[in-house]
Coordinates of C-alpha atoms and ligand atoms in Angstrom, one line a residue:
X1 CA -17.0 -17.8 -26.7
X2 CA -15.0 -16.8 -23.7
X3 CA -13.2 -13.5 -23.5
X4 CA -9.8 -13.0 -25.1
X5 CA -7.0 -14.5 -22.9
X6 CA -3.9 -12.5 -21.9
X7 CA -0.6 -14.4 -22.0
X8 CA 2.2 -12.4 -20.5
X9 CA 5.8 -13.5 -20.3
X10 CA 7.9 -12.5 -17.3
X11 CA 11.5 -12.7 -18.3
X12 CA 12.7 -11.7 -14.8
X13 CA 16.4 -10.8 -14.8
X14 CA 17.3 -12.8 -17.9
X15 CA 18.2 -11.8 -21.4
X16 CA 20.9 -10.2 -23.5
X17 CA 20.7 -8.1 -26.7
X18 CA 21.5 -11.1 -28.8
X19 CA 19.3 -13.6 -27.0
X20 CA 16.3 -11.1 -26.9
X21 CA 16.6 -10.6 -30.6
X22 CA 16.4 -14.3 -31.4
X23 CA 13.6 -15.0 -28.9
X24 CA 11.4 -12.1 -29.9
X25 CA 11.7 -12.7 -33.6
X26 CA 10.7 -16.4 -33.1
X27 CA 7.8 -15.4 -30.9
X28 CA 6.5 -12.8 -33.3
X29 CA 6.9 -15.2 -36.3
X30 CA 5.1 -18.0 -34.5
X31 CA 2.2 -16.0 -33.0
X32 CA 1.1 -14.2 -36.2
X33 CA -1.8 -11.8 -35.9
X34 CA -2.8 -13.1 -32.5
X35 CA -6.1 -11.3 -32.7
X36 CA -7.7 -14.0 -30.6
X37 CA -5.3 -13.7 -27.7
X38 CA -3.3 -10.8 -26.3
X39 CA 0.4 -11.6 -25.9
X40 CA 2.9 -9.5 -23.9
X41 CA 6.5 -9.8 -22.7
X42 CA 7.5 -8.1 -19.4
X43 CA 11.2 -7.4 -19.9
X44 CA 14.1 -5.8 -17.8
X45 CA 13.9 -2.0 -18.1
X46 CA 17.2 -1.6 -20.1
X47 CA 15.7 -3.7 -22.9
X48 CA 12.5 -1.7 -23.4
X49 CA 14.0 0.3 -26.2
X50 CA 15.2 -2.9 -28.0
X51 CA 11.8 -4.4 -27.6
X52 CA 10.1 -1.3 -28.9
X53 CA 12.0 -1.7 -32.1
X54 CA 11.7 -5.5 -32.4
X55 CA 7.9 -5.5 -31.9
X56 CA 7.2 -2.7 -34.3
X57 CA 4.4 -3.7 -36.7
X58 CA 3.6 -6.9 -34.7
X59 CA 0.8 -7.7 -32.3
X60 CA 3.3 -8.3 -29.4
X61 CA 2.6 -6.0 -26.5
X62 CA 5.3 -4.7 -24.1
X63 CA 5.4 -4.7 -20.3
X64 CA 7.8 -3.8 -17.5
X65 CA 8.5 -5.9 -14.4
X66 CA 8.1 -3.0 -11.9
X67 CA 7.3 0.7 -11.8
X68 CA 8.0 3.4 -9.4
X69 CA 5.2 4.8 -7.2
X70 CA 6.8 8.2 -7.6
X71 CA 6.1 10.6 -10.5
X72 CA 9.7 11.8 -11.0
X73 CA 12.7 13.3 -9.2
X74 CA 15.3 12.3 -6.7
X75 CA 14.6 8.5 -6.6
X76 CA 17.9 7.0 -7.8
X77 CA 17.5 3.7 -9.6
X78 CA 13.7 4.0 -10.0
X79 CA 11.9 3.9 -13.4
X80 CA 8.7 6.0 -13.7
X81 CA 5.4 5.1 -15.4
X82 CA 5.9 8.0 -17.8
X83 CA 9.3 6.5 -18.8
X84 CA 7.7 3.1 -19.5
X85 CA 5.0 4.8 -21.5
X86 CA 7.7 6.5 -23.6
X87 CA 8.8 3.1 -24.8
X88 CA 5.3 1.9 -25.6
X89 CA 4.8 -0.3 -22.5
X90 CA 1.2 -1.3 -22.1
X91 CA 1.7 -3.3 -18.9
X92 CA 3.7 -3.3 -15.7
X93 CA 3.9 -6.1 -13.2
X94 CA 3.5 -4.7 -9.7
X95 CA 4.0 -6.6 -6.4
X96 CA 5.6 -9.7 -7.9
X97 CA 6.4 -12.0 -5.0
X98 CA 10.1 -11.7 -5.7
X99 CA 9.7 -7.9 -5.2
X100 CA 7.7 -8.4 -2.0
X101 CA 10.2 -11.0 -0.7
X102 CA 13.6 -9.5 -1.7
X103 CA 12.8 -5.8 -1.8
X104 CA 10.4 -5.5 1.1
X105 CA 7.5 -4.3 -1.0
X106 CA 4.4 -3.8 1.2
X107 CA 0.8 -4.1 0.2
X108 CA 0.6 -0.3 0.5
X109 CA 3.6 0.3 -1.8
X110 CA 2.2 -2.1 -4.4
X111 CA -1.1 -0.3 -4.3
X112 CA 0.7 3.0 -4.9
X113 CA 2.7 1.5 -7.8
X114 CA -0.6 0.3 -9.4
X115 CA -1.9 3.9 -9.0
X116 CA 1.1 5.4 -10.7
X117 CA 0.8 3.0 -13.6
X118 CA -2.9 3.7 -14.1
X119 CA -2.3 7.4 -14.0
X120 CA -0.1 6.9 -17.2
X121 CA -2.4 4.6 -19.0
X122 CA -0.4 1.5 -18.1
X123 CA -2.3 -1.6 -17.0
X124 CA -0.7 -2.8 -13.7
X125 CA -0.7 -6.6 -13.4
X126 CA -1.0 -6.9 -9.7
X127 CA 0.6 -10.1 -8.4
X128 CA -0.9 -11.8 -5.3
X129 CA -0.2 -15.2 -3.8
X130 CA 0.4 -17.1 -0.7
X131 CA 3.5 -18.9 0.5
X132 CA 3.6 -22.6 1.2
X133 CA 3.4 -22.0 5.0
X134 CA 0.4 -19.7 4.5
X135 CA -1.4 -22.4 2.4
X136 CA -0.6 -25.1 4.8
X137 CA -2.0 -22.9 7.6
X138 CA -5.2 -22.5 5.6
X139 CA -4.6 -18.8 5.1
X140 CA -4.6 -18.6 1.3
X141 CA -7.8 -16.7 0.9
X142 CA -7.0 -14.3 3.7
X143 CA -3.6 -13.5 2.2
X144 CA -4.7 -12.9 -1.4
X145 CA -7.7 -10.9 -0.3
X146 CA -5.6 -8.7 1.9
X147 CA -3.1 -8.1 -0.9
X148 CA -5.9 -7.2 -3.4
X149 CA -7.8 -5.1 -0.8
X150 CA -4.9 -2.7 -0.5
X151 CA -5.0 -2.1 -4.3
X152 CA -8.8 -1.7 -4.3
X153 CA -8.6 0.8 -1.4
X154 CA -6.1 3.0 -3.1
X155 CA -7.4 2.9 -6.6
X156 CA -11.2 3.2 -6.1
X157 CA -13.3 3.1 -9.3
X158 CA -10.2 2.7 -11.5
X159 CA -9.9 -0.9 -10.2
X160 CA -11.7 -2.3 -13.3
X161 CA -8.6 -1.1 -15.3
X162 CA -6.1 -3.4 -13.6
X163 CA -5.2 -7.0 -14.2
X164 CA -4.4 -9.5 -11.5
X165 CA -2.0 -12.4 -11.4
X166 CA -2.6 -15.1 -8.8
X167 CA 0.8 -16.7 -8.3
X168 CA 1.1 -19.1 -5.4
X169 CA 4.6 -18.5 -4.2
X170 CA 5.3 -22.2 -3.8
X171 CA 4.5 -22.8 -7.5
X172 CA 6.9 -20.1 -8.9
X173 CA 9.9 -21.6 -10.6
X174 CA 9.4 -24.9 -8.7
X175 CA 7.7 -27.0 -11.3
X176 CA 4.8 -27.4 -8.9
X177 CA 1.6 -26.0 -10.2
X178 CA -1.7 -25.4 -8.4
X179 CA -4.2 -27.8 -9.9
X180 CA -6.8 -26.2 -12.2
X181 CA -9.4 -26.6 -9.4
X182 CA -7.1 -25.1 -6.7
X183 CA -6.3 -22.2 -9.0
X184 CA -10.0 -21.6 -10.0
X185 CA -11.0 -21.6 -6.4
X186 CA -8.7 -18.7 -5.6
X187 CA -9.6 -16.9 -8.8
X188 CA -13.3 -17.1 -7.9
X189 CA -12.5 -15.5 -4.5
X190 CA -10.6 -12.7 -6.3
X191 CA -13.4 -12.2 -8.8
X192 CA -16.0 -11.9 -6.0
X193 CA -13.8 -9.4 -4.3
X194 CA -13.6 -7.3 -7.5
X195 CA -17.4 -7.6 -8.0
X196 CA -17.9 -6.1 -4.6
X197 CA -15.7 -3.2 -5.6
X198 CA -16.8 -2.4 -9.2
X199 CA -19.7 -3.1 -11.6
X200 CA -17.1 -4.0 -14.2
X201 CA -15.3 -6.9 -12.4
X202 CA -15.7 -9.1 -15.5
X203 CA -13.4 -6.8 -17.4
X204 CA -10.5 -7.6 -15.1
X205 CA -8.2 -10.2 -16.5
X206 CA -7.1 -12.6 -13.7
X207 CA -4.1 -14.5 -14.7
X208 CA -2.6 -17.7 -13.2
X209 CA 1.2 -17.9 -12.7
X210 CA 3.5 -20.4 -11.3
X211 CA 5.2 -23.1 -13.4
X212 CA 2.6 -22.7 -16.2
X213 CA 4.0 -24.7 -19.2
X214 CA 3.0 -26.2 -22.5
X215 CA 1.7 -29.3 -20.8
X216 CA -0.5 -27.8 -18.1
X217 CA -1.6 -24.5 -19.8
X218 CA -4.8 -25.8 -21.5
X219 CA -6.4 -27.3 -18.4
X220 CA -5.6 -24.1 -16.3
X221 CA -6.8 -21.8 -19.0
X222 CA -10.1 -23.8 -19.4
X223 CA -11.2 -22.7 -15.9
X224 CA -14.0 -20.1 -15.7
X225 CA -12.1 -17.4 -13.9
X226 CA -8.7 -18.0 -15.4
X227 CA -8.3 -15.3 -18.0
X228 CA -4.7 -15.9 -19.0
X229 CA -1.2 -16.7 -17.7
X230 CA 1.9 -15.0 -16.3
X231 CA 4.7 -17.2 -17.5
X232 CA 8.3 -17.1 -16.2
X233 CA 10.7 -19.8 -17.2
X234 CA 8.6 -21.1 -20.2
X235 CA 8.5 -17.6 -21.7
X236 CA 12.3 -17.7 -22.3
X237 CA 11.9 -20.5 -24.8
X238 CA 10.0 -19.6 -28.0
X239 CA 8.5 -23.0 -28.7
X240 CA 7.2 -23.4 -25.1
X241 CA 5.8 -19.9 -25.0
X242 CA 4.2 -20.4 -28.4
X243 CA 2.5 -23.6 -27.2
X244 CA 1.0 -21.8 -24.3
X245 CA -0.3 -19.1 -26.7
X246 CA -1.8 -21.8 -28.8
X247 CA -3.5 -23.3 -25.8
X248 CA -5.0 -19.9 -25.0
X249 CA -6.3 -19.5 -28.5
X250 CA -8.0 -22.9 -28.4
X251 CA -10.1 -21.6 -25.5
X252 CA -11.7 -19.1 -27.9
X253 CA -13.1 -21.8 -30.2
Ligands
PGA301 P1 7.5 -19.5 -13.4 O1 7.4 -17.9 -13.0 O2 6.6 -19.6 -14.6 O3 8.9 -19.6 -13.8 O4 7.1 -20.3 -12.3 C1 6.2 -17.2 -12.9 C2 6.4 -15.8 -12.4 O5 7.1 -15.7 -11.4 O6 5.8 -14.9 -12.9

């Protein structure tokens, strides 16, 4: 039996109090106990309190989409790891390509964010991935290794406590997915890099993200080093998200 998969939804900047209520109730009802698969939703910060209430008594885990690298103080607009913890968050995305691209987040900042999350018992889901131009230039491995190396360098022996999401930028929100073989190849590179840094590399969940959907989830999740998925668009529709969760569960049979 393979290890328990992690299926994390990334709502991005979507949702409303009414829409979240309907979506989360449907997901919780559909997923049941989910003891054979960990399910989380990474929601916009203002909805953490709503989610904390909605998920009470269920197996649904909560995550944020970003976290400040700073502990507290004069950082207008930032949300600290301690604040996320206050609302029961177990995960925080760090270094999503949209943050790197639109907010200028560097490898060093992403590494510091991962450190801040870990210091508060939150699992950072460190996102890495190459652009189309980088892939076409044959630079995929170099790029993802550089991105992960910064996080390893800053976090030392704690590195076994992170999760990683390999998200090829060209596959995000485009309907184009890496083939299971292409994804596995990069996941194997990341796993080897983690093995070189920690004796517990097998503990690290390496998720695939980028247009994962109900139709392609099973073949991606069947790959040896794909431990789950980070799902954007399809996590906003309960039936689609539930089908991905069902595909992850099948891998445990
Ligand atoms: P997508 O987004 O599933 O809509 O491609 C994935 C992500 O950006 O995390």
